[in-house]
Coordinates of C-alpha atoms and ligand atoms in Angstrom, one line a residue:
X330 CA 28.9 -5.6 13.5
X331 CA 27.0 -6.9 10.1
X332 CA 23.6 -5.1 10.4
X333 CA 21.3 -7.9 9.8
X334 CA 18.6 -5.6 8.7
X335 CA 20.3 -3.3 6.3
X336 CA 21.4 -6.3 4.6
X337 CA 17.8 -7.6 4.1
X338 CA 16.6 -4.5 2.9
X339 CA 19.4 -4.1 0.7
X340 CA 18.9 -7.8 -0.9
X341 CA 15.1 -7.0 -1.1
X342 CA 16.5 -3.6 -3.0
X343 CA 18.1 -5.8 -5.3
X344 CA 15.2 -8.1 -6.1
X345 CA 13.0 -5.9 -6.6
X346 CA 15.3 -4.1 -9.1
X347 CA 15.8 -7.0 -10.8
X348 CA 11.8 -8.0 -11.0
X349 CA 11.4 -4.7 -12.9
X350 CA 13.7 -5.6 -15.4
X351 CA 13.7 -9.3 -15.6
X352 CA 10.1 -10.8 -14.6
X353 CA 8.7 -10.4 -11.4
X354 CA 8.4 -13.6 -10.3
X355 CA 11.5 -15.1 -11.2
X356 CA 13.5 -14.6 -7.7
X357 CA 10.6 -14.3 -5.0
X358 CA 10.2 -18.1 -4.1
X359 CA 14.0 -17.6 -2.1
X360 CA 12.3 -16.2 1.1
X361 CA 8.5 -15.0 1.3
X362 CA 6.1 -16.5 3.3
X363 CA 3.2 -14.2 2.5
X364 CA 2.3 -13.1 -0.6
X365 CA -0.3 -13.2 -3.1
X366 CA 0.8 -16.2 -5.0
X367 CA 1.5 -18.4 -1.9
X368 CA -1.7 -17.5 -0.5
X369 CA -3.3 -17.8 -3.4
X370 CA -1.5 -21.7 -3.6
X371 CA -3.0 -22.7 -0.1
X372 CA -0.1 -21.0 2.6
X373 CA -1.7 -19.9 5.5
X374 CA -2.1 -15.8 5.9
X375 CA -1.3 -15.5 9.4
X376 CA 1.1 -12.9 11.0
X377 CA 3.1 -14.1 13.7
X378 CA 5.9 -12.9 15.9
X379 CA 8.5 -14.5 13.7
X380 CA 9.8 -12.2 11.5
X381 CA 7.4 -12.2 8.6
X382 CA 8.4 -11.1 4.6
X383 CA 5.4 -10.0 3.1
X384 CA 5.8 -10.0 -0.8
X385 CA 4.0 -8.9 -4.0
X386 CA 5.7 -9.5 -6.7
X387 CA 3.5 -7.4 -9.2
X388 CA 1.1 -4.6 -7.7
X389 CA -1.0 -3.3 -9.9
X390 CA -1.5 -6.3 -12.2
X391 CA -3.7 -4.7 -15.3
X392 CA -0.8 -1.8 -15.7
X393 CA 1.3 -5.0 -16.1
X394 CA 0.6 -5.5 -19.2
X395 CA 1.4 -1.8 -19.7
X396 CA 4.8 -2.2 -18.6
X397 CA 4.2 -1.4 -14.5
X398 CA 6.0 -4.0 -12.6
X399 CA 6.5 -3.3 -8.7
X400 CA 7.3 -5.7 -5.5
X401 CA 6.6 -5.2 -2.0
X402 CA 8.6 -6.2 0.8
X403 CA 8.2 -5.5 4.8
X404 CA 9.4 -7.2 7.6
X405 CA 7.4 -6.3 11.0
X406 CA 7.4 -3.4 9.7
X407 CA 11.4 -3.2 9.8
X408 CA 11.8 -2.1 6.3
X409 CA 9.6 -1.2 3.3
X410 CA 10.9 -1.3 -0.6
X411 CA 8.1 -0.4 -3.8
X412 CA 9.8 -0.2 -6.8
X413 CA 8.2 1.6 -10.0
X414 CA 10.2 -0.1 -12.6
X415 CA 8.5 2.3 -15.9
X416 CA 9.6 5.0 -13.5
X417 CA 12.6 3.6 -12.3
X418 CA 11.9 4.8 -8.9
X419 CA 13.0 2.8 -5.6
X420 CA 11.3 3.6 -3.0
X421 CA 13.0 2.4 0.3
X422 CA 12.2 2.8 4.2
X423 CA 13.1 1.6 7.0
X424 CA 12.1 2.2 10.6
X425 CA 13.5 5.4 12.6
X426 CA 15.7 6.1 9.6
X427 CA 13.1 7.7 7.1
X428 CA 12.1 7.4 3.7
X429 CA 13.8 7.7 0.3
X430 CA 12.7 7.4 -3.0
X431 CA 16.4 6.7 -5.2
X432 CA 17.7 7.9 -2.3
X433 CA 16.2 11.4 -1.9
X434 CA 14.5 11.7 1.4
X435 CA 10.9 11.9 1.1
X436 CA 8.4 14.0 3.4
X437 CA 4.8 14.2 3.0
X438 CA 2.8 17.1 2.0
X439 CA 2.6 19.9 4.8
X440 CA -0.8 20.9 3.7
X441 CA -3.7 21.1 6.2
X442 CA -6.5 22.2 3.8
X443 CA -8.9 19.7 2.4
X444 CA -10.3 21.6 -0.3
X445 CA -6.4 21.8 -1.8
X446 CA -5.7 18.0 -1.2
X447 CA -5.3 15.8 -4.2
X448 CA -6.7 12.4 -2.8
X449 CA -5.9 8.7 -4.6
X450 CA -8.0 5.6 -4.5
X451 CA -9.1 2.9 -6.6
X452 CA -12.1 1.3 -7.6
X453 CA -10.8 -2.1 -6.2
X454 CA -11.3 -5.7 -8.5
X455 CA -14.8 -6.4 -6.3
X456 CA -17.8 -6.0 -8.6
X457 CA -20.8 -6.8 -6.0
X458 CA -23.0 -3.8 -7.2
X459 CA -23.7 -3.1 -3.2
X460 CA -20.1 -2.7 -2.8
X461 CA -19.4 -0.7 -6.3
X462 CA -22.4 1.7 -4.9
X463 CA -20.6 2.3 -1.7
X464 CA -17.0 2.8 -3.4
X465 CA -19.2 5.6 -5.8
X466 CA -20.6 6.7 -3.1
X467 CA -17.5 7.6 -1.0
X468 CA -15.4 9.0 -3.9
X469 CA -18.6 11.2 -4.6
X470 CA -18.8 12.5 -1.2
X471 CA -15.2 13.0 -0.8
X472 CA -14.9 15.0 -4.0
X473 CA -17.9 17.3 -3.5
X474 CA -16.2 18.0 0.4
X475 CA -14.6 19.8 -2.0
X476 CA -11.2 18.4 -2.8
X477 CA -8.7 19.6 -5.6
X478 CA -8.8 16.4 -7.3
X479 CA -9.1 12.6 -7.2
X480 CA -6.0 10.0 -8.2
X481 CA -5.6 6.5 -8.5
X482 CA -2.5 5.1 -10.6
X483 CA -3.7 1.5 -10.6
X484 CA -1.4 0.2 -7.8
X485 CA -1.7 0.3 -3.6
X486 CA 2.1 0.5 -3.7
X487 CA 2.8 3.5 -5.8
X488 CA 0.0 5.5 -4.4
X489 CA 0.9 4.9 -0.9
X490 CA 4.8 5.9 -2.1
X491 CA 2.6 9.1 -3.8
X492 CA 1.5 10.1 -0.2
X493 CA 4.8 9.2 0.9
X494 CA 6.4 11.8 -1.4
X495 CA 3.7 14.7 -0.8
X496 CA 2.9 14.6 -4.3
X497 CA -0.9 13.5 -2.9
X498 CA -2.0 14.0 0.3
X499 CA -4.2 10.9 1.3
X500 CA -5.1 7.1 -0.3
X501 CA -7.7 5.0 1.1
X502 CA -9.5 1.7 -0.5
X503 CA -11.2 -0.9 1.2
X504 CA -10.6 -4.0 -0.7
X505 CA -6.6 -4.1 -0.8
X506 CA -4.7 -7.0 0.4
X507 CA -1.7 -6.9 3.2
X508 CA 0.7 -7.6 0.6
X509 CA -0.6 -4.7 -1.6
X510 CA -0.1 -2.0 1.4
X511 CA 2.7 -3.8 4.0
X512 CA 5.6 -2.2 2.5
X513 CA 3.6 1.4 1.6
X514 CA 3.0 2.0 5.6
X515 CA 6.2 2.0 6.4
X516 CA 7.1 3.7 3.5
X517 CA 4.7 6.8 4.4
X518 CA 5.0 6.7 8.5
X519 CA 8.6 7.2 8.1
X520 CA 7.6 9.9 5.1
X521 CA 6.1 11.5 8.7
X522 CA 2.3 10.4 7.3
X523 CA -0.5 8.3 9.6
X524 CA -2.6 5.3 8.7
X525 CA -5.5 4.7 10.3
X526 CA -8.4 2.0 9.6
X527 CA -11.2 3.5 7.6
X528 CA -13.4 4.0 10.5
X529 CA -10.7 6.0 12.2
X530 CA -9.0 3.8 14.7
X531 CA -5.5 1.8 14.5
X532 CA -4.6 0.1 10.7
X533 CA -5.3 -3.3 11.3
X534 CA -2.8 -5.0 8.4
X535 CA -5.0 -7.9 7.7
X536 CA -8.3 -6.1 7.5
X537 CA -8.2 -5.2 4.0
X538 CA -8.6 -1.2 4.7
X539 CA -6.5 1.5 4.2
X540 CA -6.4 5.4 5.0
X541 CA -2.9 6.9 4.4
X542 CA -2.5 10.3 4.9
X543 CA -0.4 13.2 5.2
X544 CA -1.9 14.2 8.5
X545 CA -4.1 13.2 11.0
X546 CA -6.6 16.5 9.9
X547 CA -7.0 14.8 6.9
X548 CA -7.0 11.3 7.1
X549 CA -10.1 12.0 9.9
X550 CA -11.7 14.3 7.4
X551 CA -11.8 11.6 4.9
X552 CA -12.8 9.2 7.5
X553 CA -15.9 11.0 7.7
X554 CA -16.9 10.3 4.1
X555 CA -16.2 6.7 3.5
X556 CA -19.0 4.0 3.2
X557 CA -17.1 1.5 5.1
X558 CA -17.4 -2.0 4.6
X559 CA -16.0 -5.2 5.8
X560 CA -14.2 -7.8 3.6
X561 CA -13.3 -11.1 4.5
X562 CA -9.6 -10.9 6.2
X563 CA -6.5 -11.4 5.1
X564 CA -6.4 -13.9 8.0
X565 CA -9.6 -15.4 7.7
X566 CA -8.8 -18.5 5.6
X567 CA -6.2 -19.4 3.3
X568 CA -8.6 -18.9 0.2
X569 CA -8.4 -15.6 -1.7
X570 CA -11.5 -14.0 -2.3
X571 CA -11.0 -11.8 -5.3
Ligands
LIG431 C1 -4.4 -4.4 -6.8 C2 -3.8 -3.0 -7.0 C3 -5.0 -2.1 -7.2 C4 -6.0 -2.2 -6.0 C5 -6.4 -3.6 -5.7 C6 -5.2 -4.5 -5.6 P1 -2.9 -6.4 -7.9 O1 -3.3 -5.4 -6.7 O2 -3.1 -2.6 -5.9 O3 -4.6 -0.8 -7.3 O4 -7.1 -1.4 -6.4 O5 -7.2 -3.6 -4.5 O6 -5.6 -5.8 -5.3 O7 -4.1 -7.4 -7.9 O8 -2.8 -5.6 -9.1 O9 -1.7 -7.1 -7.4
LIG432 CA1 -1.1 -6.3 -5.4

């Protein structure tokens, strides 16, 4: 029997190969119905029970014009696909059948010790100096825990896949979009990480917030140490914010 979901994962493998290396917008308009240009052109941001593609074409927009080109896909959270086209990395998962990056199986880091994780986040594209302050003031906390070091490669995607592959061991931001993390949760759940909100309970997708982790020991230790805040939903209103 065709297996309805290998093939969309399979045709969203292919597109996303395809944005790398020929423009990232050129094949998206077949089939998303969230993403950050249709929400950005007025489509409503609302998950349903239908089953839902949630696209970004390009992730981490200012590398862009460094070469980085990556898209997103996830489908209730069926399936996940980040590619990292200067890297020519695929990252693929899909649910109960793990993760792979170019078809390696990926695993998070095993490691238990805050003071030895490598942690990734971003300073985010909001530039309200109460929210900068709180964004300085968690990475300072969080650093001085101690930690071994701080990351951030200018995409949600690719760090997520970076927890996903145990090369970090947490990323959190307040700030991202669904479309910058949907396909990055499935990607590091099936890697056998957690995501959690930042204040510690369930990831809420339309929330904006983010903590994926290796482990539950460390995505709660971080927890501890973030200034949350609350930006205006994914789901909120069909206007972007930022
Ligand atoms: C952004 C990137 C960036 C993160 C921002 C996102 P974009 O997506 O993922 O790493 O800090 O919060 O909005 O705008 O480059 O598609
Ligand atoms: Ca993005």
């Amino acid at each position: 029997m065709t297996d309805l979901w290998q093939n969309a994962m399979d045709h969203a493998v292919a597109l996303a190969r395809k944005a790398g290396s020929v423009s990232a917008s050129v094949c998206l308009c077949l089939f998303f119905f969230i993403g950050e240009e249709s929400v950005a052109a007025g489509e409503p941001c609302v998950l349903t029970d239908n089953p839902t593609w949630i696209v970004d074409p390009v992730d981490g927009t200012t590398n862009f014009v460094h070469g980085h080109s990556f898209l997103s896909c996830f489908s209730q959270l069926e399936f996940g696909v980040v590619y990292s086209c200067i890297e020519d990395k695929m990252y693929t998962a899909r649910k109960g059948k793990g993760a792979f990056c170019n078809g390696q199986i990926l695993n998070v880091s095993d490691q238990k010790e805050i003071s030895q994780s490598i942690i990734a986040t971003e300073f985010g594209s909001n530039r309200d100096t109460e929210v900068v302050d709180k964004i300085f003031s968690s990475m300072r906390k969080i650093l001085c825990l101690p930690i071994h070091g701080i990351r951030g490669v200018g995409t949600a995607a690719t760090n997520m896949c970076l927890v996903a592959s145990g090369c970090v061991e947490a990323y959190y931001e307040i700030g991202i979009h669904c479309w910058d993390i949907a396909a990055g949760a499935i990607i590091v759940t099936e890697a056998g990480g957690v995501l959690m909100d930042v204040d510690g309970g369930p990831l809420d997708l339309m929330s904006r917030r983010v903590v994926a982790a290796n482990n539950k020991i460390i995505a709660e230790r971080i927890v501890k140490e973030i200034d949350a805040f609350t930006p205006l939903r994914d789901d909120a209103s069909t206007e972007t914010e930022d």
